[in-house]
Structure formats: C-alpha cells, structure tokens
Amino acid sequence: MSDMTSARRALAARLHGAGVLARPEWRRAVEAVPRELFLRPGVFVPGPAGRWTPVPAGRIGPALAYSDQSLVTRLDGRTTTEDVVEAVPGTPTSSSTVPSLVADMLGKAGVEDGHGVPEIGTGTGYSTALLCHRLGAEAVTTVEVDPGIARRASDALGTAGYVPHTVTGDGLLGHAGQAPYARIIATCAVRRVPESWLRQTRPGGVVLTTLGSWPNGSGLLRLTAGEDGGGEGEFLGHTSFMQARAQVPPPLAGDLSARVADADGDRTTDLDPALLLGGGMPAFLAQLTAPGSRVIRVDGLGTVLLDTERGNFAHFLRAGESWRVRQGGPVAPWDGIEEAVRAWQAAGRPGIETVRLRVSAGAHSYRVAGHPALRWHHPVS
Ligand SMILES: C[S@@+](CC[C@H](N)C(=O)[O-])C[C@H]1O[C@@H](n2cnc3c(N)ncnc32)[C@H](O)[C@@H]1O
C-alpha cells in the first residue's frame, strides 16, 4: 500500500473516530478519493509574517495531503503556486476544504441514494469527488464561478475517474438543469440564501450552506424548502467558508482614518470589541445586528467596525479597563450589537443551535428559540 493510501485511510479512521464519518458510505468515499490529485499545481501554507508559502504538487507529501486542514490553492483570484517561488502576501480565493468539515457537511445534508445534488463552489473538486463516489457522478452537478479553477477541477475529477456535470458560472443562480433537487450544498458562504436555491429545491428538500457576512460570524444552515417557495432552517454549528464571489465586500477605498474622523457619538463600553473577531455567538449576533459590516484592525488606529454601503461605523480605542467607542453614520452599530450581546448573555448564552431562520419572499427572519427578545428581521431587496 502506498504512503498516500495509508495516509488516506488513517485520515478516514481519524474522522470516523471524531464522529464525523458516522455513515460507512462517507467513510468509504474518504478512503477512496485521492485528495492529492486535487491539489495541483500546488498549495499555499501559512508562511512568515502573514504570507503564504507555495508548496508545488510534487512536494506535497502524505502528511500534508491528508492533514485535516484547508489547503489554499489560489490567492487573490489568480495566483497559483506556478506563479511564485517564495512566500507571498494575498487573500485565499480557492482551497480544498478541511476534510472533517466536508465530511461533516455531507453527513448533515442527509444525502441519500437517488438524490440529485448540485454543489455550489467546486474549488479543487475534492468534495465533488466525495459526492460522486457516494451517489454516482451522474447525480452530481458542481458549479464554479472561476473558469480557471473550474477547468483544473474538471481535469482532476477526470483523472480520479469521475465525470459529474460541471458548470462554470455564478452558483448564486443555482443550476436549473436537473431541478428540483433533493439537496443543494454550498461550499462557499452566502450573506443570504439565494431565492433560486429554494426555487430549485423540491418541497421537503434541503439547502445546506454557510450563512453569514463575516468570516468569523457565520453558521452552518440547514434550510428545509417549503411548498410556498420559502424555507425553515436551523443552524447546526459555526463554520467559516470563503464568501461567494459577488458578495465579497468591495475593497476599501480611501483613507480609513478619514472615514471615521467625524463621529456623532463618543462613549465608553466595557464589552470587549475583540468579540467581533473572536468567532462564536457574539460574532454571529453582531453580524445579524449589523449585516454588511466588516471589522478592520489597523496599527495606530485601533479596531473599526465599518458598513461601507451605509456609512455606519464604530471605532474602538482602549481606555484602561474599558474601551472608548466613537460611532457615526445613520445607525450607531455598536449600540445594537451591545444590546444584542447583553440580551444573549442574560438569556444564558444559548448556542447557535437554538437559532432558527424563516426565509420568505421578502425577508430572512432569525430568532433564538425560547427567547422572544432575540430576533432579527432582514428585508431582502
Ligand atoms: C472553499 S472553495 C470550495 C472548496 C471545495 N469544496 C473543495 O473541496 O475543493 C470555494 C469555491 O467557491 C467558489 N465560488 C465563489 N463564489 C462562487 C459563486 N458565486 N458561484 C460558484 N462558485 C463560487 C470559489 O471560486 C472557490 O473555488
């Protein structure tokens, strides 16, 4: 048995031991799909000073290929390991997802024999291959927005012996081709569930996606399609995925210090703004309360919460044991976030599993089960 094969089996055994490969079909899929084929032309691993160190495919050994970590394959939408020889700065835009997360999602989606499943966000094609192994490639459609990434994934899938329907285009539109589907699975994050996904899911079918507008504030949503084009959902845990292409916040134009120069209010808070970056429920509640905002930390300026579209901001400066918060724009974002986090603390800190979502034609409505004060209504324009 090759080193790659034994590493693959060892990974499957570890995931099974951790409870994420409860179903034998998925364990067999992880044991069968050679992840190394999906890592060409190479991956980037975290390097010095926030840079990314390229590791060409020929130097990817079993320990890296079968590590339970996300392996970045592209930076800034264009850079692959073929383009650089040294560590480079950049923002990851495609990767082979953490195997335990993929396996957990496939299990939670409740995929069964006979289901037709579109996957949104092909990436390297690794998770597509797992689906193909489980369902047969003819049942799987995978949609990737980036033509270069889509091409490489198709090649890798072919080399591994899988020929699913591959579509190059915007997965936020779903894929009407074989609709209605039993399941739609997204391996990129969305700020709201596209109406097309629910339209293309049969009543009782499931959309499984990461929902959120901040990397640290998102959650894994299982949404069951209703008869009326809407859906009822629950969150299954905290997850983080690359944001769907059209929903990535625009680059920050101009000088951030100029944007936060004119505050309408200035007060102190003893709620640590690091909560915004820390993940978990406070970050999840914050992005429900101030959707569309982002958190930026700048040396010399401090932490800034900024909603580029609306102009709302909160600027935090350490002041002894507490923080000074300067806010501006039509809505003071920290006021609402602080209120939500304190209400959540007073409610006994319920977990994300208690959050319910109703998606209707005009809105996403969130509530924390058993706590009527904890609710958010997001009209969808
Ligand atoms: C985290 S990667 C997917 C990883 C994949 N599951 C794997 O195992 O390799 C996310 C992918 O979603 C793609 N993506 C982003 N926005 C998209 C969109 N609107 N439609 C389709 N794909 C999209 C990105 O280009 C990227 O390749």
XYZ file of C-alpha atoms in Angstrom, residues 21 30 52 62 91 94 117 148 151 193 206 213 219 252 277 291 297 301-302 305 362:
21
model
C -17.926 9.906 9.337
C -12.887 9.440 2.055
C 1.703 32.242 2.023
C 1.049 12.305 2.547
C -6.116 36.603 0.195
C -9.948 28.885 -3.526
C -27.239 17.172 -5.711
C -9.591 28.589 -14.469
C -11.043 23.730 -15.637
C -29.969 32.330 0.793
C -32.640 20.706 1.998
C -21.368 38.134 6.157
C -23.010 29.487 10.799
C -11.778 49.660 0.992
C -13.230 38.926 15.717
C -25.150 42.871 8.475
C -7.788 46.333 12.762
C -5.850 53.473 14.511
C -7.371 50.634 16.542
C -16.423 48.205 12.538
C -39.303 39.349 1.154
